[in-house]
Structures are given as C-alpha cells and as structure tokens.
PDB file of C-alpha atoms and ligand atoms in Angstrom:
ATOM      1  CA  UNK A  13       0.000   0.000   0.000  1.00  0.00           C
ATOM      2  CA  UNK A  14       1.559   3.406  -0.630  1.00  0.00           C
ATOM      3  CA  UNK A  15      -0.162   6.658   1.368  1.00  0.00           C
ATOM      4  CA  UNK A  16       1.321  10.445   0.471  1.00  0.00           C
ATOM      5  CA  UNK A  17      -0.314  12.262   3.225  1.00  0.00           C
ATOM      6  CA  UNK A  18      -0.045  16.164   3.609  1.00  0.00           C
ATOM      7  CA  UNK A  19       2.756  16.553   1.308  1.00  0.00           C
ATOM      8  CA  UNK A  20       4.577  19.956   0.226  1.00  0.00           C
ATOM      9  CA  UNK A  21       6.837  20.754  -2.409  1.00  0.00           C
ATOM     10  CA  UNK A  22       8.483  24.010  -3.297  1.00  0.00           C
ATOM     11  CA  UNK A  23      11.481  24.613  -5.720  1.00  0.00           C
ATOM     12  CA  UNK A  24      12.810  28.076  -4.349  1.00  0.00           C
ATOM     13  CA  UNK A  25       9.897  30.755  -4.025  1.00  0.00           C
ATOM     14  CA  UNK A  26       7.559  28.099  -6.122  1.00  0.00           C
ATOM     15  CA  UNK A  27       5.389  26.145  -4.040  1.00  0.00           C
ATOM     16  CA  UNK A  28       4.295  23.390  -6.402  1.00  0.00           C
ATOM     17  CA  UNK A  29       2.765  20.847  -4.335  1.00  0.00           C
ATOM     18  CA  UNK A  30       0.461  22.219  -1.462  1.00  0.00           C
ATOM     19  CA  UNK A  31      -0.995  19.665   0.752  1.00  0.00           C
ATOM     20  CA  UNK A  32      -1.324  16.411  -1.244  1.00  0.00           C
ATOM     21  CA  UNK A  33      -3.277  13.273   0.439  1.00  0.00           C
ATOM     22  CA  UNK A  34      -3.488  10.038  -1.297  1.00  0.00           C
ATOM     23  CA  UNK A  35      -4.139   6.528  -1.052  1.00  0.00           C
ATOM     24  CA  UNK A  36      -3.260   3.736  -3.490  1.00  0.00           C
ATOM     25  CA  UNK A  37      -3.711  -0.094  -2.316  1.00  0.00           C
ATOM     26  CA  UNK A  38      -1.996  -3.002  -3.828  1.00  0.00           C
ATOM     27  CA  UNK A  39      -2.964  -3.952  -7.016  1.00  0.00           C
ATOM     28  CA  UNK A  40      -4.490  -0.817  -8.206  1.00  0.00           C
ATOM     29  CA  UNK A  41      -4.307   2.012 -10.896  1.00  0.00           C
ATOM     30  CA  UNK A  42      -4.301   5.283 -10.184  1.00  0.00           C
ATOM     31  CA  UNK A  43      -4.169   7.672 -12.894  1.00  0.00           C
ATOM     32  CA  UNK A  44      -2.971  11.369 -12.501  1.00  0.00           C
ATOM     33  CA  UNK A  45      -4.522  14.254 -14.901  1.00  0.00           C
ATOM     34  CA  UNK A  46      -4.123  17.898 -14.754  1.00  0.00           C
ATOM     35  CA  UNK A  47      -2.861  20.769 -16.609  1.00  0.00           C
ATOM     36  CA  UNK A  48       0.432  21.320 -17.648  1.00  0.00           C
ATOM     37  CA  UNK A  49       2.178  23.012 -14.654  1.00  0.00           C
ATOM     38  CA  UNK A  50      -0.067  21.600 -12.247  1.00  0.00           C
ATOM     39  CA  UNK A  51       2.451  19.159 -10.399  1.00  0.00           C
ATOM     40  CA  UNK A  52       1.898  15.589 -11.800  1.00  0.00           C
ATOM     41  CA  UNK A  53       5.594  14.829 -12.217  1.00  0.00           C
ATOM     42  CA  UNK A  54       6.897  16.503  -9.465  1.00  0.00           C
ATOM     43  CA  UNK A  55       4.388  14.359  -7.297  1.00  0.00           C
ATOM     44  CA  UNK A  56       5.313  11.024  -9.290  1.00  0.00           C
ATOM     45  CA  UNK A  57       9.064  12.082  -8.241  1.00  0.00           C
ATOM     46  CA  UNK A  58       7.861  12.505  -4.671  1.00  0.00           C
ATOM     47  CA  UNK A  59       6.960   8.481  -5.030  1.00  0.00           C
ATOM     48  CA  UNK A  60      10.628   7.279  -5.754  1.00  0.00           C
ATOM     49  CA  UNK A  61      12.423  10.462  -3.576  1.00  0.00           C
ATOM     50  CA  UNK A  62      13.983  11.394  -7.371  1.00  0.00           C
ATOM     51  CA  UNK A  63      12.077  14.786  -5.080  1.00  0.00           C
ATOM     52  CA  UNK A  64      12.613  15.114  -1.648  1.00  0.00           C
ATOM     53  CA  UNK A  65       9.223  16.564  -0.232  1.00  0.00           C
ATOM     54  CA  UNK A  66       9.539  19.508   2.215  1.00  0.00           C
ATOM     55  CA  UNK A  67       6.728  18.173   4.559  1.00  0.00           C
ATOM     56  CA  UNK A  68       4.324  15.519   4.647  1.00  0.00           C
ATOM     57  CA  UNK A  69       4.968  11.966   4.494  1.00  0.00           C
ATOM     58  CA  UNK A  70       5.022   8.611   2.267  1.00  0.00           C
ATOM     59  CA  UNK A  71       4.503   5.274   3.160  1.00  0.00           C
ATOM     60  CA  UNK A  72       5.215   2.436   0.719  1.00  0.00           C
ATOM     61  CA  UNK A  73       4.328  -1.216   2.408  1.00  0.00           C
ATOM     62  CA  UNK A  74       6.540  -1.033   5.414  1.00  0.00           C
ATOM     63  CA  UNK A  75       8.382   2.325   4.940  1.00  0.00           C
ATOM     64  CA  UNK A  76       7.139   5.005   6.804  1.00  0.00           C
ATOM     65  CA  UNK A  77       9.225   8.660   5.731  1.00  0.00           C
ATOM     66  CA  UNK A  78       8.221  12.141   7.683  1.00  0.00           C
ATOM     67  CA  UNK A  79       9.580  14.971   5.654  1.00  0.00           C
ATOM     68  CA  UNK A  80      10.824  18.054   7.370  1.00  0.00           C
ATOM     69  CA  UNK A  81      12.878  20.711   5.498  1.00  0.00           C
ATOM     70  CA  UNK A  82      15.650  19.965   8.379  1.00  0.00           C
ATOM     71  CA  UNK A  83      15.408  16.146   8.685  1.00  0.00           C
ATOM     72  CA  UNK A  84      17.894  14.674   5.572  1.00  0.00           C
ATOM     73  CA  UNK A  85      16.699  10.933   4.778  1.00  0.00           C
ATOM     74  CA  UNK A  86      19.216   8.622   4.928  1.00  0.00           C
ATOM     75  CA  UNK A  87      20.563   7.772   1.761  1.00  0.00           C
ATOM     76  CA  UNK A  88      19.952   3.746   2.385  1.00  0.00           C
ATOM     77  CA  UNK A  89      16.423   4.478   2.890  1.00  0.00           C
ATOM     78  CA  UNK A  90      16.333   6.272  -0.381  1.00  0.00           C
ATOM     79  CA  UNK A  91      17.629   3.483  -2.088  1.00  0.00           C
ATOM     80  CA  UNK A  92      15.596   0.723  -0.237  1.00  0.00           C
ATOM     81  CA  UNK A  93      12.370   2.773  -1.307  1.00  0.00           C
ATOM     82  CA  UNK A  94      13.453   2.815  -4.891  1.00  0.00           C
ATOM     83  CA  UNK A  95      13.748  -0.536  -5.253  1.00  0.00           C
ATOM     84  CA  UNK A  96      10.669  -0.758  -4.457  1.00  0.00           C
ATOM     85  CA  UNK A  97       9.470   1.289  -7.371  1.00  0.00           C
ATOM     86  CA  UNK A  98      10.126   1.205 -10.821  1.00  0.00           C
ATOM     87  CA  UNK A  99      10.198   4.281 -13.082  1.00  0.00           C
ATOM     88  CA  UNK A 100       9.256   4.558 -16.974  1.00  0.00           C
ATOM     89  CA  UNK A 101      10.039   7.929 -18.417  1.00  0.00           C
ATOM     90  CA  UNK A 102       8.376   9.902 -21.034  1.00  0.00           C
ATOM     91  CA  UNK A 103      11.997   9.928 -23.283  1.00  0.00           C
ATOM     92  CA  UNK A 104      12.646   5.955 -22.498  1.00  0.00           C
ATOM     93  CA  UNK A 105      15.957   6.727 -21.352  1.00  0.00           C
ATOM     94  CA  UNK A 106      17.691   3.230 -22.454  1.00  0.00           C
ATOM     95  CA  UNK A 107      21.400   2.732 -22.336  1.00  0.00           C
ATOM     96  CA  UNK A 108      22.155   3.093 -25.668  1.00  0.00           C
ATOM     97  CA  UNK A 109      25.441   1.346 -25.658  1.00  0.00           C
ATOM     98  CA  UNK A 110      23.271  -1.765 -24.561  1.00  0.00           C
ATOM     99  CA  UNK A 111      21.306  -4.329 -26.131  1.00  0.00           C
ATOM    100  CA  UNK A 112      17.712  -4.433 -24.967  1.00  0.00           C
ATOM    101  CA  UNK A 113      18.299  -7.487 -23.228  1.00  0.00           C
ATOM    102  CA  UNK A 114      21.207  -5.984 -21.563  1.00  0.00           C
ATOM    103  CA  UNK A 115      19.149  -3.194 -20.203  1.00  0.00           C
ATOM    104  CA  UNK A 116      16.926  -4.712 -18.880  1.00  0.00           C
ATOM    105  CA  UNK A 117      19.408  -7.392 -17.145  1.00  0.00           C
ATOM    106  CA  UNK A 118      21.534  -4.428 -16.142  1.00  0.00           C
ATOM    107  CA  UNK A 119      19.257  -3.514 -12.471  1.00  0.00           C
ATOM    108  CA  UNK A 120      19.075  -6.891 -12.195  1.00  0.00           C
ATOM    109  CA  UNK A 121      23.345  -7.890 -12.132  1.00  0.00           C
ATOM    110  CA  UNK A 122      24.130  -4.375 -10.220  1.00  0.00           C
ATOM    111  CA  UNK A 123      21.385  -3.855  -7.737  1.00  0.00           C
ATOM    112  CA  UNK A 124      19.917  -7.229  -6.939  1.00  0.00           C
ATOM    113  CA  UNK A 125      23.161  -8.838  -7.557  1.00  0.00           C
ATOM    114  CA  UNK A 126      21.910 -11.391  -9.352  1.00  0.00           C
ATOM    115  CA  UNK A 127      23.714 -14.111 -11.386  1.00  0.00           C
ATOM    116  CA  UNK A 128      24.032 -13.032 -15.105  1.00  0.00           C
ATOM    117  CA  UNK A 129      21.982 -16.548 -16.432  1.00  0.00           C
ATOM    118  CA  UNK A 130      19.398 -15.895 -14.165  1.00  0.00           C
ATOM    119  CA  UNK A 131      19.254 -12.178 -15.091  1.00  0.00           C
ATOM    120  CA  UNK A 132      18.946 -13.282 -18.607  1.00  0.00           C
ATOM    121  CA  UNK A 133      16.898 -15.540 -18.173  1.00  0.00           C
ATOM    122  CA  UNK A 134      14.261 -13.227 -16.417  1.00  0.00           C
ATOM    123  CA  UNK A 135      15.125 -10.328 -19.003  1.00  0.00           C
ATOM    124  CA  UNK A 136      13.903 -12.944 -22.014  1.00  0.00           C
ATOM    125  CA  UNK A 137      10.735 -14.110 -20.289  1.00  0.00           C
ATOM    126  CA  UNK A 138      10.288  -9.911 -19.340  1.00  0.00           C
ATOM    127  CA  UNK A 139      11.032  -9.701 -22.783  1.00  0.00           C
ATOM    128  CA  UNK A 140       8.449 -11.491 -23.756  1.00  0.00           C
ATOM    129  CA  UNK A 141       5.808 -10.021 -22.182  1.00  0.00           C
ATOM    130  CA  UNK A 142       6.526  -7.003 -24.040  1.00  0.00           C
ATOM    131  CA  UNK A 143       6.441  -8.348 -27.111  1.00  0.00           C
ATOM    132  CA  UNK A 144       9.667  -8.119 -28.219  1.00  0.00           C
ATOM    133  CA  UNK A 145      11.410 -11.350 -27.389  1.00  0.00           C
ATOM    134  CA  UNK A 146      12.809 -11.684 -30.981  1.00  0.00           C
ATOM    135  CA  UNK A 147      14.287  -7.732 -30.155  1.00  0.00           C
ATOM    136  CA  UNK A 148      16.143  -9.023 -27.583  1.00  0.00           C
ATOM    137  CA  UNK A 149      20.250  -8.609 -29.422  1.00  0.00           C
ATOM    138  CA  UNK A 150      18.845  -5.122 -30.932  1.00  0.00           C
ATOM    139  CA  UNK A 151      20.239  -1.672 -29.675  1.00  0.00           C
ATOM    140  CA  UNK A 152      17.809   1.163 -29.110  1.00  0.00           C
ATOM    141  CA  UNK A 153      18.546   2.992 -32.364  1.00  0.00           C
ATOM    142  CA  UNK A 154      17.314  -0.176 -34.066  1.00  0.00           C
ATOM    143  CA  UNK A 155      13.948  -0.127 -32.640  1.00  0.00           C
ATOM    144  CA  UNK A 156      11.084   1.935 -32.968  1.00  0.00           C
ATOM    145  CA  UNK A 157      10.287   4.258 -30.300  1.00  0.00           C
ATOM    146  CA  UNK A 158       7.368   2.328 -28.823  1.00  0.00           C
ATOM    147  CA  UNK A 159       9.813  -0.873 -28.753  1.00  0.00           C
ATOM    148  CA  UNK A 160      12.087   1.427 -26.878  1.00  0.00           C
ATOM    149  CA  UNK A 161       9.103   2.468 -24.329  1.00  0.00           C
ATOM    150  CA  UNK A 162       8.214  -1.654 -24.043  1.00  0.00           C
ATOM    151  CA  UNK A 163      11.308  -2.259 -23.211  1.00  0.00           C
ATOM    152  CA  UNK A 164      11.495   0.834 -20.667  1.00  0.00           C
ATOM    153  CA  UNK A 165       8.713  -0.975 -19.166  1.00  0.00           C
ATOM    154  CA  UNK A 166      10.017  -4.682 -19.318  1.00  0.00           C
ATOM    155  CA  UNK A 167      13.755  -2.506 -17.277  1.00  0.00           C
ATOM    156  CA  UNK A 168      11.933  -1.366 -14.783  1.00  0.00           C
ATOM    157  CA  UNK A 169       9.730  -4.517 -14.382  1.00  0.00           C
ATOM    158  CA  UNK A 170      13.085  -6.372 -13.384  1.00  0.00           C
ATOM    159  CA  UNK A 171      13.830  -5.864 -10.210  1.00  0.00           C
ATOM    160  CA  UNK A 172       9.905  -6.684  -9.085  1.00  0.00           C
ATOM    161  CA  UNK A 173       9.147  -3.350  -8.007  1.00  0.00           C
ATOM    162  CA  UNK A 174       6.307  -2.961  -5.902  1.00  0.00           C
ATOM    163  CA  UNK A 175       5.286  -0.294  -7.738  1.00  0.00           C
ATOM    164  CA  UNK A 176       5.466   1.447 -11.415  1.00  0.00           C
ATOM    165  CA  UNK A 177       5.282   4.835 -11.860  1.00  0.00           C
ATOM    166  CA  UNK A 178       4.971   6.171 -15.733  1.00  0.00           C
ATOM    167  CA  UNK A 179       5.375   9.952 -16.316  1.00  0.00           C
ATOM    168  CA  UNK A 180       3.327  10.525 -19.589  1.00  0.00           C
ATOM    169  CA  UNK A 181       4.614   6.873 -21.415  1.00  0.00           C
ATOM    170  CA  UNK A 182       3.300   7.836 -25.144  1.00  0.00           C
ATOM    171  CA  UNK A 183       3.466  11.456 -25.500  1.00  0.00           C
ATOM    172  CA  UNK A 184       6.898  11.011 -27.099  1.00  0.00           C
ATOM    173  CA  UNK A 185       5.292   8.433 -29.787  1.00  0.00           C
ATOM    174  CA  UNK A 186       4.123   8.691 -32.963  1.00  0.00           C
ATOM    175  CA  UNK A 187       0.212   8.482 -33.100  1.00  0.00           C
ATOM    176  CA  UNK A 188       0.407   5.105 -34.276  1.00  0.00           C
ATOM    177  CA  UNK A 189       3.070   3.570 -31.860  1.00  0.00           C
ATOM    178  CA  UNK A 190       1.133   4.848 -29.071  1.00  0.00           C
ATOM    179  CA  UNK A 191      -1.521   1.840 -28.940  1.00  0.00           C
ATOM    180  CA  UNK A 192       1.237  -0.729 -28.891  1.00  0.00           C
ATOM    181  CA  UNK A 193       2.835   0.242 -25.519  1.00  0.00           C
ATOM    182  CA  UNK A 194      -1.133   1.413 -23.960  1.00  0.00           C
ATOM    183  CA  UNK A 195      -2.087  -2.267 -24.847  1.00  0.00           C
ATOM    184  CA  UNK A 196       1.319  -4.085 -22.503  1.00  0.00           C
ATOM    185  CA  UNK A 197       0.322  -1.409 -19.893  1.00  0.00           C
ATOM    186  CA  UNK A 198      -3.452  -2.423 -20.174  1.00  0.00           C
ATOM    187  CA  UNK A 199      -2.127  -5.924 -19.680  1.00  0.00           C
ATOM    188  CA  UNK A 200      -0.369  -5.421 -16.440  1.00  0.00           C
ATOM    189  CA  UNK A 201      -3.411  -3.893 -15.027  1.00  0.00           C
ATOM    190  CA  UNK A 202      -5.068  -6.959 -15.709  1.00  0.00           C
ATOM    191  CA  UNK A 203      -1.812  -9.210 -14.098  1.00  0.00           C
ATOM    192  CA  UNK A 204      -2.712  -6.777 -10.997  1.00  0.00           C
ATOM    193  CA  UNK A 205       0.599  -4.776 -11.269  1.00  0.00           C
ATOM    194  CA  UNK A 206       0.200  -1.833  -8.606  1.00  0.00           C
ATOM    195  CA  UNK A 207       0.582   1.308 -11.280  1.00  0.00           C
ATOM    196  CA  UNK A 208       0.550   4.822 -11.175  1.00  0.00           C
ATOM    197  CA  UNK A 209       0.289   6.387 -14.121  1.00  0.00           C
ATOM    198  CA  UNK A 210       0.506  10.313 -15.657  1.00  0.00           C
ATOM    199  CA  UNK A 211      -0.991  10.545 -19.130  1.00  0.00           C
ATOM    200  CA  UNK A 212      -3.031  12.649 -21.363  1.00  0.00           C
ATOM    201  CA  UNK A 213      -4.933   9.770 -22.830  1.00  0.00           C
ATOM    202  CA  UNK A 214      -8.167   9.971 -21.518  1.00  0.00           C
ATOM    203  CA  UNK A 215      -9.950   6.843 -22.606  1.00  0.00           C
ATOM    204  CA  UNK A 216      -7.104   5.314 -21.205  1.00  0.00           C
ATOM    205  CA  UNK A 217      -7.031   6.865 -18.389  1.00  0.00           C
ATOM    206  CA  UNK A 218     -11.472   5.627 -17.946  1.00  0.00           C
ATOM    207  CA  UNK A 219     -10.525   2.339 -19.059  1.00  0.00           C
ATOM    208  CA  UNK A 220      -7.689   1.096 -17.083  1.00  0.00           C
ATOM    209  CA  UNK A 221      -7.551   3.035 -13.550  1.00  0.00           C
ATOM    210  CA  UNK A 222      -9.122   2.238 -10.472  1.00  0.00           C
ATOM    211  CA  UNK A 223      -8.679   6.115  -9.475  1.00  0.00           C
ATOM    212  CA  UNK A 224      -8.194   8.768 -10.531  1.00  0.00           C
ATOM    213  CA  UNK A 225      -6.880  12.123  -9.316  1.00  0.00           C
ATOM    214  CA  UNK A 226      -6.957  15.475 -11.221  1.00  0.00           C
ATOM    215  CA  UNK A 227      -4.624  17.936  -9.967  1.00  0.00           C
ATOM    216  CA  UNK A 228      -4.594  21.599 -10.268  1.00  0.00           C
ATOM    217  CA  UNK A 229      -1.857  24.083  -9.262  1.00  0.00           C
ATOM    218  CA  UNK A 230      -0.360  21.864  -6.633  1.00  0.00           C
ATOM    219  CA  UNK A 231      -3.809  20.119  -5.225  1.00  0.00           C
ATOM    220  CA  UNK A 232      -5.847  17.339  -5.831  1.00  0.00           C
ATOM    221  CA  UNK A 233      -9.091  19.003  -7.499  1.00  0.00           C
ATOM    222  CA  UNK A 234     -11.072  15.840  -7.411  1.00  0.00           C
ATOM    223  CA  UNK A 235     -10.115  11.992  -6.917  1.00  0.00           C
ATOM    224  CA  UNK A 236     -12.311   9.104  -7.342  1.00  0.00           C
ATOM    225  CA  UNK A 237     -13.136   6.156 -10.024  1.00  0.00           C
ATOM    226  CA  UNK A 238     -13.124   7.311 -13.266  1.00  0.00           C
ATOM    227  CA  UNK A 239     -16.621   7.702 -13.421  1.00  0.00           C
ATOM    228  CA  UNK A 240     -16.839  10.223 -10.472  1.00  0.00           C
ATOM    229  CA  UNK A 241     -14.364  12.515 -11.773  1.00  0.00           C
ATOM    230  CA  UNK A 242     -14.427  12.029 -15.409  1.00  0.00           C
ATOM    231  CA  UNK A 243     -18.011  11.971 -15.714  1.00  0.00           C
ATOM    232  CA  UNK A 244     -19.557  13.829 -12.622  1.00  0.00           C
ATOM    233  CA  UNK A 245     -17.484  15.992 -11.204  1.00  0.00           C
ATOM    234  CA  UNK A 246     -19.224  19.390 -10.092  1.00  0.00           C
ATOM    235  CA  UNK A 247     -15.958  21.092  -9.558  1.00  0.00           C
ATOM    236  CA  UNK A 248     -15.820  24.133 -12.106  1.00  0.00           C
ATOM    237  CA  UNK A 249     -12.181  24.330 -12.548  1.00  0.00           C
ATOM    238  CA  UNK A 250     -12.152  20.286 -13.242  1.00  0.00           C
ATOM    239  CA  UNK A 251     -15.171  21.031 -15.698  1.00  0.00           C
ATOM    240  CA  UNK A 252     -13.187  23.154 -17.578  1.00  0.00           C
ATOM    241  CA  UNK A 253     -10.197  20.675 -17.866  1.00  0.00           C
ATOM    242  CA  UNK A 254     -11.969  18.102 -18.903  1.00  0.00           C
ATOM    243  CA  UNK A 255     -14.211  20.380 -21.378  1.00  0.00           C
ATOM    244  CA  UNK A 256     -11.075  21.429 -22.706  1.00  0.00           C
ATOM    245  CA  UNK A 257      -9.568  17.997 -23.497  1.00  0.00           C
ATOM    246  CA  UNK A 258     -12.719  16.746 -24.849  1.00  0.00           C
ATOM    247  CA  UNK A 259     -12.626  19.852 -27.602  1.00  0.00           C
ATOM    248  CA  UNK A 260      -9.449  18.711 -28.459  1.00  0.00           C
ATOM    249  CA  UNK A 261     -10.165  14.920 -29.611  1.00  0.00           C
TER     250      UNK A 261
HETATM  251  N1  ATP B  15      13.451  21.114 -10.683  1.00  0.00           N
HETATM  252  C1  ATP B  15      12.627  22.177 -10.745  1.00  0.00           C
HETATM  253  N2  ATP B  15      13.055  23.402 -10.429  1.00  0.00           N
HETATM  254  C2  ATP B  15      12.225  24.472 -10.468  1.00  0.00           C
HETATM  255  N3  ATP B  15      10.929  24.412 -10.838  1.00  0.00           N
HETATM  256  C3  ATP B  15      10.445  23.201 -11.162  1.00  0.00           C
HETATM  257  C4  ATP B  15      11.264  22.032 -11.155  1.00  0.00           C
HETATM  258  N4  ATP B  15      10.493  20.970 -11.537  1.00  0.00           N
HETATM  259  C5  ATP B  15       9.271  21.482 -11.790  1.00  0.00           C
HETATM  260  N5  ATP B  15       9.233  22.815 -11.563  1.00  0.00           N
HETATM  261  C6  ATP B  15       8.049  23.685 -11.698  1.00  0.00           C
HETATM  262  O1  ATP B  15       7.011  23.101 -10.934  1.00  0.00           O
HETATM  263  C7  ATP B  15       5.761  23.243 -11.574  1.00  0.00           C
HETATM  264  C8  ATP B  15       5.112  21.881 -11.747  1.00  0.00           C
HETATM  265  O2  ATP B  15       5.887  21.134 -12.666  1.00  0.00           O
HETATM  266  P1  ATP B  15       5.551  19.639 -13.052  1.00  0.00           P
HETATM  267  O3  ATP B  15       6.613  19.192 -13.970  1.00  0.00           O
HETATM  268  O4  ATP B  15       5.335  18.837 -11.819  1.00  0.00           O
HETATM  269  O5  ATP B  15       4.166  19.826 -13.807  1.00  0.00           O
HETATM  270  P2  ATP B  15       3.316  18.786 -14.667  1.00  0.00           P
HETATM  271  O6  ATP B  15       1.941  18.784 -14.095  1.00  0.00           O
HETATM  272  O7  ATP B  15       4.029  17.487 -14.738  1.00  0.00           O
HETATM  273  O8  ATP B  15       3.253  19.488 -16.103  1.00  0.00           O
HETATM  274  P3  ATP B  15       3.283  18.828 -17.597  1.00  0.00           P
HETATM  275  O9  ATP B  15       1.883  18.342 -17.874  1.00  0.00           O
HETATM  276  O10 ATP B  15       3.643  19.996 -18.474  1.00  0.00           O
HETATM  277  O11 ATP B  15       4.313  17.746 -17.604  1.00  0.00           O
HETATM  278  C9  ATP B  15       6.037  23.987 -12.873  1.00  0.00           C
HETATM  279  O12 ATP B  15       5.769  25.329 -12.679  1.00  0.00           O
HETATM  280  C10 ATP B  15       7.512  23.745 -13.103  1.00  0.00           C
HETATM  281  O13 ATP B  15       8.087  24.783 -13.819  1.00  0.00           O
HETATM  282 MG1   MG B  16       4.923  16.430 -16.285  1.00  0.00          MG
END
C-alpha cells in the first residue's frame, strides 16, 4: 500500500505541491490528470524520492518517511524505497550502448546482484511479455520508439518493483506507436501490477484506472473512479479541464 499524506513541495519561491493526500492499495491504478504546470511529475518524483518533499509523508508497504525541510533521509532508505518502485520515463531513457536485453538485465546484475543466467533468463521471459522477445540482441537505435518504451517498461519490471510509476509513457510516440505500448500497460493492469500512471490519454485513463486524481496548481481538485471525476465531477475548474480535453479529440 503506498499513502502520500499532507505533502509539500516548493522549488525556491515556487510552491508546487500544497498539501497532497493520497491513497493507493496493492494492485491498483491510479491515474494522474491535470494541466500542464499543475504538479503531476513533481508528485510522481515525490513516489521514488527522485524529489525530496519539504513536509508531509510517504509510506510504501513497510516504509514510513516524515519529511521536514531539516530532517535529511538517509541515503539507504532512499535506495531501499526505490527498489521498491520502478520508473518509466516519457523519453525511455535506455542505455544506448546496450542491447535491450542488456538493459533490462543491467538492475538486475548491479542492484539485486543477481547471477548473469538468471538475469537473462528473467530479461527474455520480461522480454516477452513485451512483445519483443525476438528484439532481444537489438540496440535502441534499431527499434522503434514504442519498442524502446516496451522495453522501458520490461527494465523497470526487473527488479519486481512494488510499484510502477509512468510519467506521460506515449506522448513522445508517434500516433500510431502509441496503442502498442497502452495495450502491454493495459495488460499489467489486468496481471494486478500496482501502477501509477501520468498521461493525457483519456480513454485510457477511464478504461484502465481504479482512481483517478486530477490535480490543479499543486492540489488534488477531485479523486475518485473514473466515473466520479471524469463523468460527474461538479468542480468548475475540473469542468473546464476536462471540457477542454474533450474539444481537443
Ligand atoms: N526542478 C525544478 N526546479 C524548479 N521548478 C520546477 C522544477 N520541476 C518542476 N518545476 C516547476 O514546478 C511546476 C510543476 O511542474 P511539473 O513538472 O510537476 O508539472 P506537470 O503537471 O508534470 O506538467 P506537464 O503536464 O507539463 O508535464 C512547474 O511550474 C515547473 O516549472
Ligand atoms: Mg509532467
């Protein structure tokens, strides 16, 4: 289970998070919408510490963190939490001097310290999943960009994160890439991989998460199913956010 409650954020004079309380239980979706600028990435960085909150805290399974703009978190508990999560970026971020079955073993050799057969072995059958088993000797500028996002995904499956956060995983894509890497996503929903998920992609969005949470200038306008806030939210400033999107499919 991971809970964010009361959580601040500022970068200098900028507070962009102001107070953010949320709940996500195993084997869930939550999806994150908003505007641009509203603080969806910044939170998603709060979830793996890549942001250190200034107050408020986190709890993911057995980790409990309080933030306090004079308490530093011990760098061993910033690594145990992120190997508990796994990050996909918008810009995939591969190591492109690696194959994509070497980046996905990679985690898997230098954090877990696993053997490099077994690595292997659990890169091909990650691999696999994906879709892209017969990709596994290509380099990134061989494949196509969603191939590079499913195998983003299949990296930071490796290590068995508890979590996976995505920060926007198809607005990079070409229009007609961005269904391939939606459809291994939709999948682990369905294999009850705990997700949380920033996108832009509204049917998406209703189709696969459990909850969802719309965020506005550093708050959490409205959470709920997808229903509640998609469909019957009374909030005016959410109205207009989703009016907006829905002029412009
Ligand atoms: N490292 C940083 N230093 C200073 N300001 C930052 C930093 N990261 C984010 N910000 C600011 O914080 C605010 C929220 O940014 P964030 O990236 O979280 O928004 P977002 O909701 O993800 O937007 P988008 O939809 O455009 O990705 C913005 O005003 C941004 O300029
Ligand atoms: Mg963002």
């Amino acid at each position: 289970m991971i809970e964010i409650r009361d959580l601040y954020k500022s970068f200098g004079p900028l507070e962009v998070l102001k107070g953010v309380n949320l709940t996500l239980e195993h084997g869930r979706v939550m999806v994150i919408i908003g505007p641009s600028g509203s603080g969806k990435t910044t939170l998603l960085r709060c979830f793996n510490l890549l942001e250190i909150p200034d107050r408020g805290s986190l709890t993911l399974n057995t980790v409990k963190l309080d933030f306090a703009p004079s308490a530093k978190i011990p760098q061993r508990t910033v690594l145990s939490l992120r190997q508990q999560t796994g990050m996909v970026f918008q810009s995939y971020n591969l190591f492109p001097h690696m194959t994509a079955l070497g980046n996905v073993m990679e985690a898997q050799v230098t954090v877990q310290k696993r053997s490099k057969e077994e690595a292997k072995a659990t890169a091909m059958v990650l691999l696999g999943k994906v879709g892209l088993a017969e990709k596994a000797a290509a380099y990134p500028h061989q494949l196509s960009g969603g191939q590079q996002q499913r195998v983003a995904i299949a990296r930071a499956m490796a290590v068995e994160p508890e979590v996976l956060l995505f920060d926007e995983p198809t607005s990079a894509l070409d229009p007609e890439l961005v269904g391939e890497v939606l459809k291994v996503i939709r999948q682990l929903a369905r294999e009850g991989m705990t997700m949380v998920i920033v996108t832009h992609e509204m049917k998406f969005a209703a189709d696969v998460a459990d909850r969802i949470i719309l965020m506005d200038q550093g708050v959490i306008l409205e959470q709920g199913t997808p229903q509640q806030v998609l469909e019957q939210t009374k909030n005016p400033r959410a109205m207009q956010f989703l009016n907006r999107l829905g002029r412009e499919e």
